[in-house]
Every structure is written in structure tokens, then in C-alpha cells.
């Protein structure tokens, strides 16, 4: 039993009451323009603007693999930009860009934010799209860092 609730639906439209955090994985190169981030940007401009500013000013902040940025988009709703992907997948890359240790660090930080806000976490199957990761490796990280600490998690699969 993972403690994760699985739903068919849109992760940008969380199905729950109370404070919510939508979590997703970003790359460490400042790229935003493919995958789940397009759905986020369609709803709110703030997460993309914050991520781009965070990357641009990285010499003076914590932007790096394993870092998490929380961006408020509504009174009870935040988006967590989690840097868990090294670079971008190209035809010349060897192996997927996901970095599981970085995803674990991101989820650890996310748990602290969720606990402080009394928020549930909502996400697609993070790290399995453009990052090229495998859910059978990501799911145990979500369990160990979130659900085992009583943070409610809902994972959305598209219809």
C-alpha cells in the first residue's frame, strides 16, 4: 500500500479541499516549454516567470539539481517547481535526464512546505515524461518522502 491516491484527470485542477500544492519536475538548464509545464503556463503565468527568474539569477540563489521553488498561484494553491532533471533529452544524450537523488531532495523539501501549509500534494507521474524516468523508481521516493510522513498525495493520469 503506497498511500498514494491515483485519479484519472488533470493535475492542474486538483480534486481536493483545502490547501494544495501541484508538484512537477523541471530541468536545470532554464528550459520551460514542453510537457506538463505547458499545462501549468496555460493556467497561471507565475510559475514560469518565477522559474525563469530563479534560473537567470542562479549565481545568487539556490537554483540547482535538488532545489524546490514554491510559487503561490491562488489563495490556497501553490506550484512546486522541482529541479530533478539534468539537461534535456536529445538524440545524442546517453540515458534519461532524470536524477533520482535530486528528485528525492526535491520531495524532501516539498514535504516541509506541505506540512507547514497543511497542504496535500497533487502531481502527474513526475519525472516520467520528458525526464525519461520510470514510475517504479519515482513512486517509492514519493512514498518515503511524502506519504510516509502523512502528506496526502494524489497522482493524476490523463484520460
Short mmCIF file of C-alpha atoms in Angstrom, two decimals:
data_model
loop_
_atom_site.label_atom_id
_atom_site.label_comp_id
_atom_site.label_asym_id
_atom_site.label_seq_id
_atom_site.Cartn_x
_atom_site.Cartn_y
_atom_site.Cartn_z
CA UNK A 1 0.00 0.00 0.00
CA UNK A 2 1.60 3.24 -1.14
CA UNK A 3 -0.77 5.75 0.42
CA UNK A 4 -0.95 7.50 -2.96
CA UNK A 5 -4.38 8.18 -4.40
CA UNK A 6 -4.49 7.68 -8.18
CA UNK A 7 -7.07 9.53 -10.29
CA UNK A 8 -7.76 9.99 -13.96
CA UNK A 9 -7.81 13.72 -14.63
CA UNK A 10 -5.87 16.95 -14.87
CA UNK A 11 -3.17 17.58 -12.28
CA UNK A 12 -3.56 21.34 -12.83
CA UNK A 13 -7.10 21.05 -11.47
CA UNK A 14 -6.58 19.32 -8.10
CA UNK A 15 -9.55 17.35 -6.77
CA UNK A 16 -9.45 18.11 -3.05
CA UNK A 17 -10.50 20.66 -0.46
CA UNK A 18 -8.09 22.85 1.47
CA UNK A 19 -4.54 23.94 0.66
CA UNK A 20 -2.92 22.19 -2.32
CA UNK A 21 0.49 22.07 -3.95
CA UNK A 22 0.90 20.98 -7.58
CA UNK A 23 4.35 19.41 -7.97
CA UNK A 24 6.33 18.85 -11.16
CA UNK A 25 9.90 18.27 -12.27
CA UNK A 26 11.92 20.94 -14.12
CA UNK A 27 15.33 20.82 -15.75
CA UNK A 28 18.47 22.60 -14.56
CA UNK A 29 19.06 24.40 -17.88
CA UNK A 30 16.32 27.01 -17.63
CA UNK A 31 14.19 25.39 -20.33
CA UNK A 32 10.40 25.67 -19.97
CA UNK A 33 8.30 24.90 -23.00
CA UNK A 34 7.45 21.20 -23.35
CA UNK A 35 5.49 18.67 -21.35
CA UNK A 36 3.47 19.32 -18.20
CA UNK A 37 4.79 22.89 -17.84
CA UNK A 38 2.66 23.88 -20.83
CA UNK A 39 -0.48 22.93 -18.89
CA UNK A 40 0.77 24.93 -15.90
CA UNK A 41 1.54 28.00 -18.04
CA UNK A 42 -1.87 27.80 -19.68
CA UNK A 43 -3.49 28.31 -16.25
CA UNK A 44 -1.03 30.62 -14.47
CA UNK A 45 1.89 32.79 -15.67
CA UNK A 46 3.59 32.99 -12.25
CA UNK A 47 5.33 29.57 -12.07
CA UNK A 48 7.10 30.01 -15.41
CA UNK A 49 8.10 33.61 -14.64
CA UNK A 50 9.40 32.60 -11.21
CA UNK A 51 11.32 29.61 -12.62
CA UNK A 52 12.94 31.70 -15.37
CA UNK A 53 13.91 34.43 -12.87
CA UNK A 54 15.24 31.77 -10.44
CA UNK A 55 17.39 30.29 -13.23
CA UNK A 56 18.54 33.67 -14.55
CA UNK A 57 19.64 34.76 -11.04
CA UNK A 58 21.12 31.34 -10.12
CA UNK A 59 24.52 32.79 -9.25
CA UNK A 60 22.81 34.44 -6.25
CA UNK A 61 20.29 31.80 -5.15
CA UNK A 62 19.78 28.06 -4.54
CA UNK A 63 18.87 27.06 -8.14
CA UNK A 64 20.48 23.64 -8.72
CA UNK A 65 19.59 19.98 -9.01
CA UNK A 66 17.55 19.05 -5.95
CA UNK A 67 16.19 22.56 -5.32
CA UNK A 68 12.47 23.31 -4.95
CA UNK A 69 10.74 26.62 -5.55
CA UNK A 70 7.19 27.19 -4.27
CA UNK A 71 5.07 29.68 -6.23
CA UNK A 72 1.65 30.76 -4.97
CA UNK A 73 -0.96 30.97 -7.75
CA UNK A 74 -4.20 31.28 -5.72
CA UNK A 75 -5.12 31.77 -2.03
CA UNK A 76 -4.90 28.00 -1.27
CA UNK A 77 -2.84 26.80 -4.23
CA UNK A 78 0.89 26.64 -4.96
CA UNK A 79 3.04 25.17 -7.72
CA UNK A 80 6.30 23.47 -6.74
CA UNK A 81 9.00 23.83 -9.40
CA UNK A 82 11.35 20.94 -8.54
CA UNK A 83 14.73 20.74 -10.29
CA UNK A 84 15.13 17.00 -10.77
CA UNK A 85 16.28 16.75 -14.37
CA UNK A 86 19.83 17.33 -15.63
CA UNK A 87 19.65 18.95 -19.05
CA UNK A 88 17.29 17.94 -21.81
CA UNK A 89 16.80 14.67 -23.68
CA UNK A 90 18.39 14.87 -27.12
CA UNK A 91 19.19 12.30 -29.79
CA UNK A 92 22.82 12.43 -28.63
CA UNK A 93 22.15 12.05 -24.88
CA UNK A 94 23.13 8.87 -23.17
CA UNK A 95 20.45 7.87 -20.72
CA UNK A 96 17.49 9.81 -19.39
CA UNK A 97 17.96 13.28 -17.87
CA UNK A 98 16.14 12.41 -14.60
CA UNK A 99 18.28 12.44 -11.47
CA UNK A 100 16.54 10.32 -8.84
CA UNK A 101 18.66 11.67 -5.97
CA UNK A 102 17.68 15.21 -6.96
CA UNK A 103 14.01 14.20 -7.13
CA UNK A 104 14.33 12.76 -3.60
CA UNK A 105 15.84 16.06 -2.35
CA UNK A 106 13.02 17.99 -4.03
CA UNK A 107 10.36 15.77 -2.46
CA UNK A 108 12.01 16.14 0.94
CA UNK A 109 11.79 19.95 0.67
CA UNK A 110 8.25 19.64 -0.71
CA UNK A 111 7.23 17.66 2.39
CA UNK A 112 8.38 20.52 4.64
CA UNK A 113 6.38 23.05 2.58
CA UNK A 114 3.30 20.80 2.57
CA UNK A 115 3.49 20.25 6.34
CA UNK A 116 3.90 23.99 7.00
CA UNK A 117 0.89 24.80 4.79
CA UNK A 118 -1.19 21.75 5.85
CA UNK A 119 -1.41 21.06 2.12
CA UNK A 120 -1.95 17.96 0.03
CA UNK A 121 0.33 17.33 -2.93
CA UNK A 122 -1.03 16.80 -6.46
CA UNK A 123 1.09 15.75 -9.42
CA UNK A 124 1.27 13.89 -12.69
CA UNK A 125 3.65 10.90 -12.66
CA UNK A 126 6.58 13.25 -12.12
CA UNK A 127 9.87 12.51 -13.79
CA UNK A 128 8.42 10.01 -16.27
CA UNK A 129 7.74 12.29 -19.22
CA UNK A 130 10.50 14.39 -20.74
CA UNK A 131 12.82 13.50 -17.85
CA UNK A 132 12.67 9.87 -19.00
CA UNK A 133 12.35 8.33 -15.56
CA UNK A 134 10.48 5.20 -14.53
CA UNK A 135 7.49 5.39 -12.19
CA UNK A 136 8.58 2.20 -10.41
CA UNK A 137 11.65 4.20 -9.27
CA UNK A 138 9.86 7.51 -8.59
CA UNK A 139 6.87 6.11 -6.70
CA UNK A 140 8.98 4.76 -3.78
CA UNK A 141 10.56 8.24 -3.44
CA UNK A 142 7.09 9.82 -3.23
CA UNK A 143 6.12 7.27 -0.59
CA UNK A 144 9.28 7.65 1.52
CA UNK A 145 9.41 11.45 1.39
CA UNK A 146 5.69 12.33 1.43
CA UNK A 147 3.04 9.72 2.20
CA UNK A 148 5.07 8.03 4.93
CA UNK A 149 5.10 11.45 6.64
CA UNK A 150 1.31 11.76 6.40
CA UNK A 151 1.39 14.16 3.44
CA UNK A 152 -1.62 13.27 1.25
CA UNK A 153 -0.60 12.70 -2.38
CA UNK A 154 -2.81 12.42 -5.45
CA UNK A 155 -1.30 11.34 -8.77
CA UNK A 156 -3.22 12.14 -11.94
CA UNK A 157 -3.17 10.11 -15.11
CA UNK A 158 -4.60 11.72 -18.21
CA UNK A 159 -7.75 10.17 -19.60
#
